[in-house]
Coordinates of C-alpha atoms in Angstrom, one line a residue:
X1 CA 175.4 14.5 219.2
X2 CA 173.0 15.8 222.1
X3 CA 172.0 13.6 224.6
X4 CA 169.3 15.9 226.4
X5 CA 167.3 18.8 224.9
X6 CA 167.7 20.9 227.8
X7 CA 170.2 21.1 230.8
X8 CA 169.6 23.5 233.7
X9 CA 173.5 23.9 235.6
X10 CA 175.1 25.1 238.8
X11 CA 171.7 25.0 240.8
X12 CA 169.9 24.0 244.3
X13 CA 167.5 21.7 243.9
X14 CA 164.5 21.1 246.5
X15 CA 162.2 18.5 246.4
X16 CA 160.1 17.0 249.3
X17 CA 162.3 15.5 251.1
X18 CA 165.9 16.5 249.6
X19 CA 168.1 20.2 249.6
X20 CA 171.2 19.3 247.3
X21 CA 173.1 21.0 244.6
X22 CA 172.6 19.1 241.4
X23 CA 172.3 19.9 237.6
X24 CA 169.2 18.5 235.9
X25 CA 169.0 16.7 232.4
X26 CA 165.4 17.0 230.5
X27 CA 165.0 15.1 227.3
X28 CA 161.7 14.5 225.5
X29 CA 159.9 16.8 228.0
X30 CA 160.9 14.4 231.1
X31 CA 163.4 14.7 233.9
X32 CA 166.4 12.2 232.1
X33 CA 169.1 12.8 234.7
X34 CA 170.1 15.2 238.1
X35 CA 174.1 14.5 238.7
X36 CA 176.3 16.9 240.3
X37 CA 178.0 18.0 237.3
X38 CA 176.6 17.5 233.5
X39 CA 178.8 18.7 230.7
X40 CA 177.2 21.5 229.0
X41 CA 178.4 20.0 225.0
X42 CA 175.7 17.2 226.0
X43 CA 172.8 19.5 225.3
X44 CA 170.8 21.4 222.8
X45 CA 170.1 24.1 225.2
X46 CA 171.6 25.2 228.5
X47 CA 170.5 27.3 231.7
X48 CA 172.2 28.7 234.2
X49 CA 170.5 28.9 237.3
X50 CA 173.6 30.6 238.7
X51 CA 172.7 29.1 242.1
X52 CA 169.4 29.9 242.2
X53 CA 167.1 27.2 244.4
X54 CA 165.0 24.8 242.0
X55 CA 161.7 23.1 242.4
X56 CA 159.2 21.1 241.1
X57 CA 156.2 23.1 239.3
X58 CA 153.4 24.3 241.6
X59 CA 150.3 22.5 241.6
X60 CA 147.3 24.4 242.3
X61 CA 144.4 21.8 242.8
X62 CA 141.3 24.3 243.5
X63 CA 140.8 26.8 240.5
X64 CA 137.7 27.9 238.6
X65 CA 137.4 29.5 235.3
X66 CA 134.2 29.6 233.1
X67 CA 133.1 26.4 232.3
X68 CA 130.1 25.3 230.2
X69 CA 127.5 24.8 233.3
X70 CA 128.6 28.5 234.5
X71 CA 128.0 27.6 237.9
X72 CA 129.9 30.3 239.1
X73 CA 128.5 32.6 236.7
X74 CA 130.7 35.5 234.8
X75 CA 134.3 34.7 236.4
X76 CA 136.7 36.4 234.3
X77 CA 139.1 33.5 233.6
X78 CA 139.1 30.9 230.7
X79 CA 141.2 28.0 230.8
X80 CA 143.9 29.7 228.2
X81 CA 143.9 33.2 230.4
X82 CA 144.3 30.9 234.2
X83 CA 147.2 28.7 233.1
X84 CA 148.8 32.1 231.0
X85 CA 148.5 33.4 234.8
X86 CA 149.5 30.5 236.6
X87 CA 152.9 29.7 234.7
X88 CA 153.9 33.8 235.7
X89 CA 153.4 32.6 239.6
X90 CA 155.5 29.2 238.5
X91 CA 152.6 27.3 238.8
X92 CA 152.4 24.5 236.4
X93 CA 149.6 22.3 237.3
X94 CA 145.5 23.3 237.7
X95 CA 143.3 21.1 238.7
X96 CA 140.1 23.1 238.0
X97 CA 136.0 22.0 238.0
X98 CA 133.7 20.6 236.0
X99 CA 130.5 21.1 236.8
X100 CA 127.0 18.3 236.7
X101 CA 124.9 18.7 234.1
X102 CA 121.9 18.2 235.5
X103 CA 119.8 17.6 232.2
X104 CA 122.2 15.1 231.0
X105 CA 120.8 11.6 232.1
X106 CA 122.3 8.0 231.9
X107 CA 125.2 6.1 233.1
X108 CA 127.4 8.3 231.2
X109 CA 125.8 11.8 232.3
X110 CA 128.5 12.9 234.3
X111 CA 131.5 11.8 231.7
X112 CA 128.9 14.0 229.0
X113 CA 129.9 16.9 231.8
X114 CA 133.3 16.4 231.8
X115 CA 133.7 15.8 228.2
X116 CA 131.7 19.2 227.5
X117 CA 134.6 21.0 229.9
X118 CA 137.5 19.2 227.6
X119 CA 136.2 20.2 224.9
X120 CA 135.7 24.0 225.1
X121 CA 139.3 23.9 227.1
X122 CA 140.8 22.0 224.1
X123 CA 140.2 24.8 221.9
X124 CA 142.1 27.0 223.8
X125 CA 145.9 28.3 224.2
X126 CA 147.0 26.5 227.3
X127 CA 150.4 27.4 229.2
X128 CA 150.4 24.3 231.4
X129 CA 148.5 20.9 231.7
X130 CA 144.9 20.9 233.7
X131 CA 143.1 18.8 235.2
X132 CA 139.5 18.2 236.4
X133 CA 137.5 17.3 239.5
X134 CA 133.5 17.3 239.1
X135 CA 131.2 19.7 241.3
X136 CA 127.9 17.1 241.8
X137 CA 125.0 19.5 242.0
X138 CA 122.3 17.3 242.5
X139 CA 121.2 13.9 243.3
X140 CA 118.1 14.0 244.9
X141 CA 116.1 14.5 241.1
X142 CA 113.0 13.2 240.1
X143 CA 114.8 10.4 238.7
X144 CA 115.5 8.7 242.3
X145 CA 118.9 8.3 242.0
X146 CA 120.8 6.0 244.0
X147 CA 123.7 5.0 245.1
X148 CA 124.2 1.9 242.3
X149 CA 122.9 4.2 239.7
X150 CA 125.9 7.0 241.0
X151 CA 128.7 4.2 241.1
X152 CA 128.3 3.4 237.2
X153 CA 128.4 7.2 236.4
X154 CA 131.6 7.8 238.5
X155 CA 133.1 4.6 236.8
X156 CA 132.5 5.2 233.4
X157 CA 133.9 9.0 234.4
X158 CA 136.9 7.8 235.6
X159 CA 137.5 5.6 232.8
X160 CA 136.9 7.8 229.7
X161 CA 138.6 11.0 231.3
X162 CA 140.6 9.7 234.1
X163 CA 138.6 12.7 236.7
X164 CA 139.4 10.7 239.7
X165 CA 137.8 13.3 242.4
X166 CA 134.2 14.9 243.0
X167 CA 133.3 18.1 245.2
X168 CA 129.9 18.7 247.5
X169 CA 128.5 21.7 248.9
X170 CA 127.2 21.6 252.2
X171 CA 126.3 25.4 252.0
X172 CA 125.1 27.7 248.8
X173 CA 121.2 27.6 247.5
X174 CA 120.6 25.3 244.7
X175 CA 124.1 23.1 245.6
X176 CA 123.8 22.6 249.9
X177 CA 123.3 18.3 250.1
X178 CA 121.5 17.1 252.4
X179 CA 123.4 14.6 254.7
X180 CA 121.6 11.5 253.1
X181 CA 123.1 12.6 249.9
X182 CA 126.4 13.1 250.8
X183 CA 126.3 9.9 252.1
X184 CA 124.9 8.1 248.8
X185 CA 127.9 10.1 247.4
X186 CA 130.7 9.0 249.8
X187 CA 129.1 5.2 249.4
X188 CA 130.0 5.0 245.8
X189 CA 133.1 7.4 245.4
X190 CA 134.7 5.0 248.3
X191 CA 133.5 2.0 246.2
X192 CA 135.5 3.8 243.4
X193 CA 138.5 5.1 244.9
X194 CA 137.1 8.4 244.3
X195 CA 138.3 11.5 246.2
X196 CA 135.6 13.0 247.9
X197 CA 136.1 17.3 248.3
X198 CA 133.7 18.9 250.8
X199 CA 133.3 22.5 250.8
X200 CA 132.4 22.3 254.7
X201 CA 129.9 25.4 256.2
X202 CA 126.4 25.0 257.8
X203 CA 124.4 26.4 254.8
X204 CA 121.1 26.5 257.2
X205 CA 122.8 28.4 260.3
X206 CA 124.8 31.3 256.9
X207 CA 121.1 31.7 255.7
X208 CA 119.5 31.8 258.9
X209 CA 122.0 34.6 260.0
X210 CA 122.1 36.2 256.8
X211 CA 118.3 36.9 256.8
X212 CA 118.7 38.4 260.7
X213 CA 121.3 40.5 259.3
X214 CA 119.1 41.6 256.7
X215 CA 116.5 42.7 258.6
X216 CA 118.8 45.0 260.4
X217 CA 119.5 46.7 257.2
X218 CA 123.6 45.2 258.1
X219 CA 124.5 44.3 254.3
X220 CA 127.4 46.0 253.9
X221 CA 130.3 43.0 252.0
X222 CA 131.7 43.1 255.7
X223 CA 128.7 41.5 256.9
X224 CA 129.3 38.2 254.5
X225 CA 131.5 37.3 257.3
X226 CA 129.6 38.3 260.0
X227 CA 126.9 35.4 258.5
X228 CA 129.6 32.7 258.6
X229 CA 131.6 32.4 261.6
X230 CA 134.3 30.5 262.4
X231 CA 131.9 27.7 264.2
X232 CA 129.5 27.5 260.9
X233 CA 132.6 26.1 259.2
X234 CA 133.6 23.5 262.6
X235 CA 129.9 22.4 262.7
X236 CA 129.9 21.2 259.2
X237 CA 133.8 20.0 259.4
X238 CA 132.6 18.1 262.5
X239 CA 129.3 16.6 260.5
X240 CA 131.0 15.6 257.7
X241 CA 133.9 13.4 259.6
X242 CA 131.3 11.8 261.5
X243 CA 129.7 11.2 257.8
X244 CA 133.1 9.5 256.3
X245 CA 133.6 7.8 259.7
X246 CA 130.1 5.8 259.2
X247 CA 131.1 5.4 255.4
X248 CA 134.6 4.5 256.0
X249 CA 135.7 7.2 253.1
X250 CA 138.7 9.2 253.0
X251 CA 137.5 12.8 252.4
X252 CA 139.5 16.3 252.0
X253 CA 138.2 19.6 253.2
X254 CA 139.0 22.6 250.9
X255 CA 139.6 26.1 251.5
X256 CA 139.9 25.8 255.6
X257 CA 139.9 28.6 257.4
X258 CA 138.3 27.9 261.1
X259 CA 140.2 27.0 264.1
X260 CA 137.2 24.7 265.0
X261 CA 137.7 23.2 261.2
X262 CA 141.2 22.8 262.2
X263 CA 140.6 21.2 265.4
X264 CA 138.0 18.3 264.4
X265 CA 140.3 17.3 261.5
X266 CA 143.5 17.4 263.7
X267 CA 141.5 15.1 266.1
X268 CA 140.2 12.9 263.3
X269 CA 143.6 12.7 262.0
X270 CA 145.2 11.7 265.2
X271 CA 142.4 8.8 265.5
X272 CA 144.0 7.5 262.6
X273 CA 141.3 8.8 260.4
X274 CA 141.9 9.5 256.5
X275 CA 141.2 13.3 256.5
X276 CA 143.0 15.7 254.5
X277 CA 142.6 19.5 254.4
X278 CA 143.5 22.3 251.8
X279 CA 144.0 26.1 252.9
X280 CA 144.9 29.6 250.5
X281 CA 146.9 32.2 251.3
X282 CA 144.1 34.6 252.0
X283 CA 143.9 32.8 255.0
X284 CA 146.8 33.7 256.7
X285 CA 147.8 37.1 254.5
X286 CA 144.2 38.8 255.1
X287 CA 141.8 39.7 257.5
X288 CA 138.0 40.3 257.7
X289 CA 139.1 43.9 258.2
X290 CA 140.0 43.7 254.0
X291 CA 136.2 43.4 253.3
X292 CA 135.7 47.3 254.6
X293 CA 136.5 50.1 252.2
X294 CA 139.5 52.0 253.3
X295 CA 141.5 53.1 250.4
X296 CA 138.3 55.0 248.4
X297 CA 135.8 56.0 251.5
X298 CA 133.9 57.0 248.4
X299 CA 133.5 53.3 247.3
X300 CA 131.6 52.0 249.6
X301 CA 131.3 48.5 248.1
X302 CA 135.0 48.1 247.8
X303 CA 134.9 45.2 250.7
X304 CA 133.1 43.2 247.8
X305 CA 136.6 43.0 246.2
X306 CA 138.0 40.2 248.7
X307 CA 134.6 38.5 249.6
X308 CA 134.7 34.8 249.4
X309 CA 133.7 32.0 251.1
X310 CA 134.4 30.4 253.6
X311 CA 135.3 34.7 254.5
X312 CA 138.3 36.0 255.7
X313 CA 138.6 35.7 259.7
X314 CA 140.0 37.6 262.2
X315 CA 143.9 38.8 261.8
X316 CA 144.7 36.6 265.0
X317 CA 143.3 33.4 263.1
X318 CA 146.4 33.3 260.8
X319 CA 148.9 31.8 263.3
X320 CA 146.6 28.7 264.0
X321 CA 147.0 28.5 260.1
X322 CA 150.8 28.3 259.7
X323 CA 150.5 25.7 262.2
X324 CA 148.9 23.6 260.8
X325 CA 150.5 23.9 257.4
X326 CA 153.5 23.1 259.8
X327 CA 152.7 19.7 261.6
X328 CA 150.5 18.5 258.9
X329 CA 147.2 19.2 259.8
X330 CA 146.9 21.1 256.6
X331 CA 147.9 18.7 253.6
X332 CA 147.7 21.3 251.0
X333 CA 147.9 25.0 249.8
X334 CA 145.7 25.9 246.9
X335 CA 144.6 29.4 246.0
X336 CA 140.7 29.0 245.6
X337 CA 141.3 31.2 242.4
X338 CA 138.1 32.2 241.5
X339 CA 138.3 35.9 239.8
X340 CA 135.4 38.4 238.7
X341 CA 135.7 41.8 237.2
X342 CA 135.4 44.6 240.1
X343 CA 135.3 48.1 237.7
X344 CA 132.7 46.8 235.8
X345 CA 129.2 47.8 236.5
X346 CA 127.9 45.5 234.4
X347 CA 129.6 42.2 235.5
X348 CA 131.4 40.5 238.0
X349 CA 131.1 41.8 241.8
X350 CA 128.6 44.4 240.6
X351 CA 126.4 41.9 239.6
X352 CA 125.2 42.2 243.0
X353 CA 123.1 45.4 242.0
X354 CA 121.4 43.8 239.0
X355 CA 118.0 43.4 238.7
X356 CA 117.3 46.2 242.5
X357 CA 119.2 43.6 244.7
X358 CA 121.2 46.9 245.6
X359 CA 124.7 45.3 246.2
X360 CA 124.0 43.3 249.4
X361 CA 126.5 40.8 250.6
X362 CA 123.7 37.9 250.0
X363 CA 124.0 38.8 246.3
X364 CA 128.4 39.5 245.9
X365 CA 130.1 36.7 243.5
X366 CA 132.5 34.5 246.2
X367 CA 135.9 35.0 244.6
X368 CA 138.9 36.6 244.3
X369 CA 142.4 36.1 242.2
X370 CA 144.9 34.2 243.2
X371 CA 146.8 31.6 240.9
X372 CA 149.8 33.6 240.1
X373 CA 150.5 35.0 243.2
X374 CA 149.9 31.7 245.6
X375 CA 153.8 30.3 244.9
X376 CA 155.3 33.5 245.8
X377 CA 153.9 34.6 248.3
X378 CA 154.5 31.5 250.1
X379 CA 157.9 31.0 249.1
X380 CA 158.1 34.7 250.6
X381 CA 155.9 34.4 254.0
X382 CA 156.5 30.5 254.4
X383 CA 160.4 30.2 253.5
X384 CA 162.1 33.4 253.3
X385 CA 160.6 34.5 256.5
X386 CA 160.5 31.6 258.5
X387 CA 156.8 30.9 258.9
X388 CA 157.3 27.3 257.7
X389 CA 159.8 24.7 259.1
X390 CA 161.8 24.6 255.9
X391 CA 161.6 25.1 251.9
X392 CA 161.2 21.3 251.9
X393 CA 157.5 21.7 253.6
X394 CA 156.9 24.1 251.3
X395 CA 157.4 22.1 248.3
X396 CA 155.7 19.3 249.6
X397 CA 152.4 21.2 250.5
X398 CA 152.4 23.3 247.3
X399 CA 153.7 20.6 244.7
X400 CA 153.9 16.9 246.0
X401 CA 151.0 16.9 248.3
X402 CA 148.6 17.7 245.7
X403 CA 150.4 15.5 243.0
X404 CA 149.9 12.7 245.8
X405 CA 146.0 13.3 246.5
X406 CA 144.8 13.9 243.1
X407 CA 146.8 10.8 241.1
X408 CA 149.0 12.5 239.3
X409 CA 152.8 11.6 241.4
X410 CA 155.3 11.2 240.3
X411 CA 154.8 12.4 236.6
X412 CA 153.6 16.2 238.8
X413 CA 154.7 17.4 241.9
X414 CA 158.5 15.7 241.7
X415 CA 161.9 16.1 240.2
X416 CA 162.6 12.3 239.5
X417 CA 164.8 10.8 236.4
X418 CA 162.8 8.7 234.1
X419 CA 159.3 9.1 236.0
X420 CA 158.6 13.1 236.2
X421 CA 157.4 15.5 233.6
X422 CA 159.7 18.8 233.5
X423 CA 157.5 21.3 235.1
X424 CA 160.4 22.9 237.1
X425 CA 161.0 26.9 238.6
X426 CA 164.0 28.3 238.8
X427 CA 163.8 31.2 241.2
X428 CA 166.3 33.9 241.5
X429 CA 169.3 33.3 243.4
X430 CA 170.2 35.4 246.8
X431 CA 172.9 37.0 244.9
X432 CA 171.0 38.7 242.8
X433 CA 167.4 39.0 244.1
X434 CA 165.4 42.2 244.7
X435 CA 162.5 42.4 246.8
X436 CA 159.7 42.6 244.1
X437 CA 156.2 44.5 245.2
X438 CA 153.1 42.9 243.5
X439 CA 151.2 44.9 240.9
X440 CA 148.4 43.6 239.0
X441 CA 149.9 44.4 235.6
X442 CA 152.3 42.2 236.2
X443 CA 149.8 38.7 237.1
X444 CA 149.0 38.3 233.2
X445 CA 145.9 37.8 234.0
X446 CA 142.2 39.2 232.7
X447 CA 141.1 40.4 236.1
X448 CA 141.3 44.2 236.9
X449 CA 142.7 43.8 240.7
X450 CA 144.6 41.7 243.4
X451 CA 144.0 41.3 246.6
X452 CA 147.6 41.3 247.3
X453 CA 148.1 44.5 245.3
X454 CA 151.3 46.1 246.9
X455 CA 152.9 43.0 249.0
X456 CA 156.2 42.9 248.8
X457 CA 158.1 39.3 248.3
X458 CA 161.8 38.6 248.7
X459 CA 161.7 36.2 245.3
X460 CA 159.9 35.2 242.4
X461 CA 160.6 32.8 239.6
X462 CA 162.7 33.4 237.3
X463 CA 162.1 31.0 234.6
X464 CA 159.1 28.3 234.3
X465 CA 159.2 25.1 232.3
X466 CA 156.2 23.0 231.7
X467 CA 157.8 19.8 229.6
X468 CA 160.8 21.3 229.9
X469 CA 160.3 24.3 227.6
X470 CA 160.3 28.0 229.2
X471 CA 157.2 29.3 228.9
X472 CA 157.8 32.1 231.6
X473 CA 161.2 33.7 231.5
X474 CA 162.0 36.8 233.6
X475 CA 158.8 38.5 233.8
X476 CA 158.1 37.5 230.2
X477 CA 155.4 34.4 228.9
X478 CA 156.9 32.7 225.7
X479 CA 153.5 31.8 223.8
X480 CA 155.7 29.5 221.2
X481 CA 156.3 27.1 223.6
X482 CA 153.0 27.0 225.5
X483 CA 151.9 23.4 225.0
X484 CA 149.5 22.6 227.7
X485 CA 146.9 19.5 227.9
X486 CA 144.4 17.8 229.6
X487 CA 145.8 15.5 233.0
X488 CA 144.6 12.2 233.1
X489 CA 144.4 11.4 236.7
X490 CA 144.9 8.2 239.0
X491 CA 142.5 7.1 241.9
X492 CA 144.3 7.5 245.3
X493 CA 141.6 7.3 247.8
X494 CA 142.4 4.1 249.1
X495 CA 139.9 3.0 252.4
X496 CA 140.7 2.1 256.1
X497 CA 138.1 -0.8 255.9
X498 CA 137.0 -0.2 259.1
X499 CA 133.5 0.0 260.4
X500 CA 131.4 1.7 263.3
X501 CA 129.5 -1.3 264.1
X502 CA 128.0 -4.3 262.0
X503 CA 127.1 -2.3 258.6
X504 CA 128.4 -2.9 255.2
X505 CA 127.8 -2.0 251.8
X506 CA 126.0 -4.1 250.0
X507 CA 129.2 -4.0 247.7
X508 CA 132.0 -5.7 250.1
X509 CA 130.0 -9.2 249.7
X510 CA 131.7 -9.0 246.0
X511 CA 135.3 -8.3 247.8
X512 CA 136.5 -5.4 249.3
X513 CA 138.7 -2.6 247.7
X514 CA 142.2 -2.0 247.3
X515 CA 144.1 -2.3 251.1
X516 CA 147.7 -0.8 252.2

């Protein structure tokens, strides 16, 4: 009689905070048991990982695909076509967005958002669970909404779909919040236990600098950069600490990129502050100088391919990144996966010729592709070439981490008996590995390009399981077993419960949240 559905032998198993040899045990889509040796006649099913190193499933917490606000407009991904992608990089967690619906009104408006993302996501094939955070567009409406008003929405959100984080914007036209909003924000996802994402660049100064660059007739996609430099993301890093300070809210920056972003949450962090911060490899694998046309001269608007924001810096940035993924500055790595057609003329980063805007920067779609390739190249850059301390630090900024933030450890992010789902890769072992070079035929994904088309890597996985089936075996997706489904998350934004002077909210008279 079999005792466990699957067992995966003779491999090297890397967690967090452990490197041991082990064999693992799965039954009913759960880690049941890691032992040293497990006798094969115990199982329905039996890998060999031939000593290949084993992980927990990557989790990558910042990913959009088309969604029913379209906020993004035309990106190329649905939520069947991203986790397809993601489970051939040996991710097996997305956390992707939601978006307000800003005609919806009510105490359950924002749940109706979420609930119209499950939906249209339901219908679909999905390769690995997903979860949800909620982009809040707009709270300074006509209907006055406040901060009492906001805390009944986010509860009721939380409790019918367990969407246990929101993002701001404090840059992009129709989405920058004013500081007063923010702060009515921060004042009822900290009631909440709420994690509050900030997408962190000085919206006035990018539009102010992109009109002056403008009138120079300077609107080549290089020049996206040129409108946001590194100080346009420290100003608004800077602002929004002082922001959460005066709220007493723990807040998490995505996508940094600036050495002045880095600074202000290094000193925030060492003042005992709860900042986090999430980077993507395209901040330390590419430059600005991947936004000018080089391979086709004749393509002129080829730059458009890798424009995103906050843009790509300056090659000599990417050090001060490493190091900070290194001593911990930099909580997570997520790939900002975001992908638009390029060939197209009709869609995606040609949209910024539509309608006689002539393909200037102001007009490009932000985004490029990245969910498949994140894990890899990382495991590449970070472990196999020494960038990052160890493979543990790897695994805990690209699996536990993230589990950690967004409510979802130990069932994600983990390899532990009895508590963690079986989202495990198995990459090759040394033995046999082959330095692979990345082609975009090979990403299973809808998009007709990568940015990292032609980077070698030293490993890839070899085998994914998401509930402990394989649904990506040696280069191969196994639809059959693709059984992916919405992530119910926990709150884990837990307050310091201190204050900058006499102020409190109105709330803590009723008793104060949840302590350490």
């Amino acid at each position: 009689m079999s005792v466990y559905d699957l067992i995966i032998k003779n491999g090297i198993v890397c967690t967090a905070s452990d490197f041991y040899p082990a064999d693992i045990g799965i039954c009913g889509g759960k880690i049941a048991a890691i032992a040293d040796s497990i006798d094969s006649s115990l199982a329905k099913e039996v890998i060999d990982a031939e000593g290949g190193i084993i992980t927990p499933g990557g989790i990558d917490a910042h990913v959009h695909v088309d969604e029913p606000m379209k906020l993004l407009g035309d990106v190329v991904d649905t939520m069947g076509s991203a986790t397809q992608s993601a489970v051939a990089g040996g991710t097996t967690t997305v956390i992707a967005f939601a978006s307000q619906d800003v005609g919806l009104r009510g105490p359950k408006a924002l749940s109706n958002s979420v609930k119209q993302a499950i939906d249209l996501y339901e219908e679909q094939t999905l390769y690995c669970d997903y979860g949800l955070h909620l982009i809040i567009a707009r709270l300074e409406d006509e209907s006055k909404q406040t901060c009492e008003e906001l805390d009944d929405q986010l509860r009721n959100m939380y409790d019918d779909h367990g969407v246990s984080s929101v993002k701001v914007f404090m840059t992009y036209p129709g989405l920058q919040m004013s500081d007063y909003s923010i702060l009515n924000t921060m004042y009822a996802t900290r009631k909440n236990g709420i994690t509050t994402m900030i997408h962190a660049e000085n919206g006035d100064i990018v539009r102010w600098m992109t009109e002056s660059l403008e009138l120079q007739g300077l609107v080549q996609p290089y020049y996206h950069g040129v409108s946001r430099p590194t100080i346009v993301e420290g100003e608004a890093t800077s602002r929004a600490i002082t922001l959460a300070t005066t709220m007493d809210t723990p807040i998490l920056f995505v996508h940094v990129s600036s050495p002045e972003a880095l600074d202000s949450i290094r000193k925030a962090q060492t003042s005992g502050l709860k900042v986090y911060a999430e980077t993507c490899p395209q901040y330390m694998l590419l430059s600005d100088e991947d936004t000018k046309c080089h391979h086709d001269q004749s393509d002129k608007f080829e730059g458009a391919k890798n424009v995103c924001s906050p843009p790509l810096r300056e090659k000599q940035n990417e050090q001060r990144i490493w190091t900070a993924m290194d001593n911990g500055t930099i909580t997570i790595v997520s790939s900002d996966h975001c992908a638009y057609l390029y060939s197209s003329k009709f869609r995606g980063k040609h949209n910024a010729f539509d309608n006689g805007k002539g393909g200037g920067f102001r007009y490009i779609p932000n985004g490029m592709p990245g969910v498949c390739t994140r894990l890899p190249l990382l495991f590449d850059q970070g472990y196999l070439k020494n960038k990052l301390s160890s493979l543990m630090k790897f695994v805990e900024l690209h699996c536990t981490n993230p589990a950690k933030i967004y409510g979802c450890y130990p069932k994600k992010g983990a390899l532990l008996p009895g508590s963690s789902d079986a989202d495990i890769v198995i990459w090759y072992p040394s033995k046999s590995k082959v330095p692979v070079k990345i082609r975009n035929e090979m990403l299973h994904h809808p998009c007709d390009y990568t940015p990292y088309e032609g980077f070698e890597v030293g490993n890839w996985p070899r085998y994914t399981l998401v509930h402990g089936k394989v649904v990506y075996k040696e280069g191969k997706l196994l639809q059959h077993n693709a059984e992916g489904h919405y992530l119910r998350r926990n709150t884990n934004s837990i307050p310091r419960n201190k204050w900058v002077n006499g102020w409190r909210p109105a709330y803590e008279k009723f008793g104060t949240p949840q302590q350490e």
